C-alpha atoms as a printed R data frame, in Angstrom:
    type eleno elety resid chain resno      x       y       z
1   ATOM     1    CA   UNK     A     1 54.330  56.431 -26.886
2   ATOM     2    CA   UNK     A     2 56.331  59.420 -28.071
3   ATOM     3    CA   UNK     A     3 54.173  59.670 -31.216
4   ATOM     4    CA   UNK     A     4 51.010  59.855 -29.124
5   ATOM     5    CA   UNK     A     5 52.505  62.614 -26.959
6   ATOM     6    CA   UNK     A     6 53.524  64.665 -29.991
7   ATOM     7    CA   UNK     A     7 50.111  64.178 -31.579
8   ATOM     8    CA   UNK     A     8 48.355  65.252 -28.382
9   ATOM     9    CA   UNK     A     9 50.632  68.295 -28.096
10  ATOM    10    CA   UNK     A    10 49.945  69.240 -31.739
11  ATOM    11    CA   UNK     A    11 46.183  68.898 -31.272
12  ATOM    12    CA   UNK     A    12 46.336  70.993 -28.085
13  ATOM    13    CA   UNK     A    13 48.392  73.666 -29.882
14  ATOM    14    CA   UNK     A    14 45.929  73.804 -32.778
15  ATOM    15    CA   UNK     A    15 42.989  74.114 -30.378
16  ATOM    16    CA   UNK     A    16 44.676  76.902 -28.414
17  ATOM    17    CA   UNK     A    17 45.533  78.928 -31.526
18  ATOM    18    CA   UNK     A    18 42.150  78.443 -33.250
19  ATOM    19    CA   UNK     A    19 40.862  81.743 -31.861
20  ATOM    20    CA   UNK     A    20 43.870  83.830 -32.916
21  ATOM    21    CA   UNK     A    21 43.479  86.847 -35.151
22  ATOM    22    CA   UNK     A    22 45.190  85.146 -38.091
23  ATOM    23    CA   UNK     A    23 41.982  83.259 -38.813
24  ATOM    24    CA   UNK     A    24 39.781  86.333 -38.400
25  ATOM    25    CA   UNK     A    25 40.430  87.524 -41.971
26  ATOM    26    CA   UNK     A    26 39.158  84.215 -43.342
27  ATOM    27    CA   UNK     A    27 35.694  84.661 -41.832
28  ATOM    28    CA   UNK     A    28 33.343  86.728 -44.002
29  ATOM    29    CA   UNK     A    29 32.105  89.964 -42.447
30  ATOM    30    CA   UNK     A    30 29.637  92.020 -44.506
31  ATOM    31    CA   UNK     A    31 30.026  95.744 -45.064
32  ATOM    32    CA   UNK     A    32 27.620  97.772 -42.923
33  ATOM    33    CA   UNK     A    33 26.425 101.124 -44.303
34  ATOM    34    CA   UNK     A    34 24.040 103.315 -42.323
35  ATOM    35    CA   UNK     A    35 22.563 106.746 -42.843
36  ATOM    36    CA   UNK     A    36 22.387 109.168 -45.755
37  ATOM    37    CA   UNK     A    37 24.887 108.415 -48.518
38  ATOM    38    CA   UNK     A    38 25.765 111.710 -50.189
39  ATOM    39    CA   UNK     A    39 27.937 111.889 -53.280
40  ATOM    40    CA   UNK     A    40 30.419 114.786 -53.498
41  ATOM    41    CA   UNK     A    41 28.576 116.032 -56.600
42  ATOM    42    CA   UNK     A    42 25.325 116.350 -54.610
43  ATOM    43    CA   UNK     A    43 27.030 118.204 -51.779
44  ATOM    44    CA   UNK     A    44 28.571 120.661 -54.241
45  ATOM    45    CA   UNK     A    45 25.083 121.508 -55.550
46  ATOM    46    CA   UNK     A    46 23.974 123.088 -52.280
47  ATOM    47    CA   UNK     A    47 24.942 126.624 -51.283
48  ATOM    48    CA   UNK     A    48 23.908 129.251 -48.773
49  ATOM    49    CA   UNK     A    49 20.695 131.046 -49.642
50  ATOM    50    CA   UNK     A    50 18.790 127.894 -50.622
51  ATOM    51    CA   UNK     A    51 15.480 127.098 -48.928
52  ATOM    52    CA   UNK     A    52 14.764 123.956 -46.917
53  ATOM    53    CA   UNK     A    53 12.604 122.655 -49.743
54  ATOM    54    CA   UNK     A    54 15.421 123.108 -52.297
55  ATOM    55    CA   UNK     A    55 17.962 121.371 -50.046
56  ATOM    56    CA   UNK     A    56 15.595 118.463 -49.395
57  ATOM    57    CA   UNK     A    57 15.061 118.123 -53.161
58  ATOM    58    CA   UNK     A    58 18.830 117.852 -53.788
59  ATOM    59    CA   UNK     A    59 19.949 115.795 -50.762
60  ATOM    60    CA   UNK     A    60 16.778 114.093 -49.580
61  ATOM    61    CA   UNK     A    61 15.406 114.167 -46.060
62  ATOM    62    CA   UNK     A    62 17.975 114.518 -43.267
63  ATOM    63    CA   UNK     A    63 18.738 111.710 -40.865
64  ATOM    64    CA   UNK     A    64 18.384 113.962 -37.796
65  ATOM    65    CA   UNK     A    65 16.727 117.252 -36.957
66  ATOM    66    CA   UNK     A    66 17.823 119.520 -34.136
67  ATOM    67    CA   UNK     A    67 15.772 118.316 -31.142
68  ATOM    68    CA   UNK     A    68 15.376 121.869 -29.837
69  ATOM    69    CA   UNK     A    69 14.100 123.345 -33.101
70  ATOM    70    CA   UNK     A    70 14.019 122.671 -36.815
71  ATOM    71    CA   UNK     A    71 16.819 125.028 -37.869
72  ATOM    72    CA   UNK     A    72 19.645 122.435 -37.976
73  ATOM    73    CA   UNK     A    73 19.689 119.354 -40.209
74  ATOM    74    CA   UNK     A    74 22.192 116.499 -39.889
75  ATOM    75    CA   UNK     A    75 23.086 114.157 -42.745
76  ATOM    76    CA   UNK     A    76 25.144 111.318 -41.257
77  ATOM    77    CA   UNK     A    77 26.726 108.433 -43.165
78  ATOM    78    CA   UNK     A    78 28.522 105.696 -41.239
79  ATOM    79    CA   UNK     A    79 30.413 102.953 -43.022
80  ATOM    80    CA   UNK     A    80 32.001  99.850 -41.524
81  ATOM    81    CA   UNK     A    81 33.779  97.741 -44.153
82  ATOM    82    CA   UNK     A    82 34.205  94.055 -43.256
83  ATOM    83    CA   UNK     A    83 37.643  93.994 -41.633
84  ATOM    84    CA   UNK     A    84 38.466  97.725 -41.533
85  ATOM    85    CA   UNK     A    85 37.779 100.590 -39.171
86  ATOM    86    CA   UNK     A    86 34.587 102.625 -39.005
87  ATOM    87    CA   UNK     A    87 34.375 105.893 -40.956
88  ATOM    88    CA   UNK     A    88 31.705 108.530 -40.496
89  ATOM    89    CA   UNK     A    89 30.849 111.609 -42.513
90  ATOM    90    CA   UNK     A    90 28.585 114.294 -41.113
91  ATOM    91    CA   UNK     A    91 27.048 117.180 -43.053
92  ATOM    92    CA   UNK     A    92 25.431 119.793 -40.803
93  ATOM    93    CA   UNK     A    93 23.178 122.423 -42.378
94  ATOM    94    CA   UNK     A    94 21.978 125.445 -40.420
95  ATOM    95    CA   UNK     A    95 18.951 127.488 -41.469
96  ATOM    96    CA   UNK     A    96 17.750 130.877 -40.217
97  ATOM    97    CA   UNK     A    97 14.229 131.762 -39.075
98  ATOM    98    CA   UNK     A    98 12.987 132.272 -42.643
99  ATOM    99    CA   UNK     A    99 14.083 128.724 -43.674
100 ATOM   100    CA   UNK     A   100 17.113 129.908 -45.659
101 ATOM   101    CA   UNK     A   101 20.396 127.971 -45.562
102 ATOM   102    CA   UNK     A   102 23.027 130.029 -43.724
103 ATOM   103    CA   UNK     A   103 25.841 127.595 -42.831
104 ATOM   104    CA   UNK     A   104 27.271 124.357 -44.249
105 ATOM   105    CA   UNK     A   105 29.583 122.258 -42.053
106 ATOM   106    CA   UNK     A   106 31.019 119.166 -43.757
107 ATOM   107    CA   UNK     A   107 33.200 116.933 -41.541
108 ATOM   108    CA   UNK     A   108 35.223 115.186 -42.810
109 ATOM   109    CA   UNK     A   109 35.067 116.804 -46.210
110 ATOM   110    CA   UNK     A   110 33.436 114.649 -48.841
111 ATOM   111    CA   UNK     A   111 35.977 114.327 -51.625
112 ATOM   112    CA   UNK     A   112 35.925 112.307 -54.791
113 ATOM   113    CA   UNK     A   113 36.490 108.747 -53.653
114 ATOM   114    CA   UNK     A   114 36.643 105.691 -55.846
């Protein structure tokens, strides 16, 4: 009788702890990448004074345009590795009325990552 009670208690304990976070790392979760991937070398190629056409040639088309005009371009890259936190990099380019690049805002800074 005691053996049956211990077995039932062990089975109940295993069932209660099956959803704990220790087993979460065993389950495969794919990496999720979204947006414009920009290498640091590509970002270093752009500089103020370039035209929209030159920037689009180097970086490709932006993910977002300013909804109230076409003078701000947003390049957004969001990465969610399997069991790690989400990281996001945003490159904001501002153009003047004559389609010339006037400001580059890179948050967080794209550095050489391996």
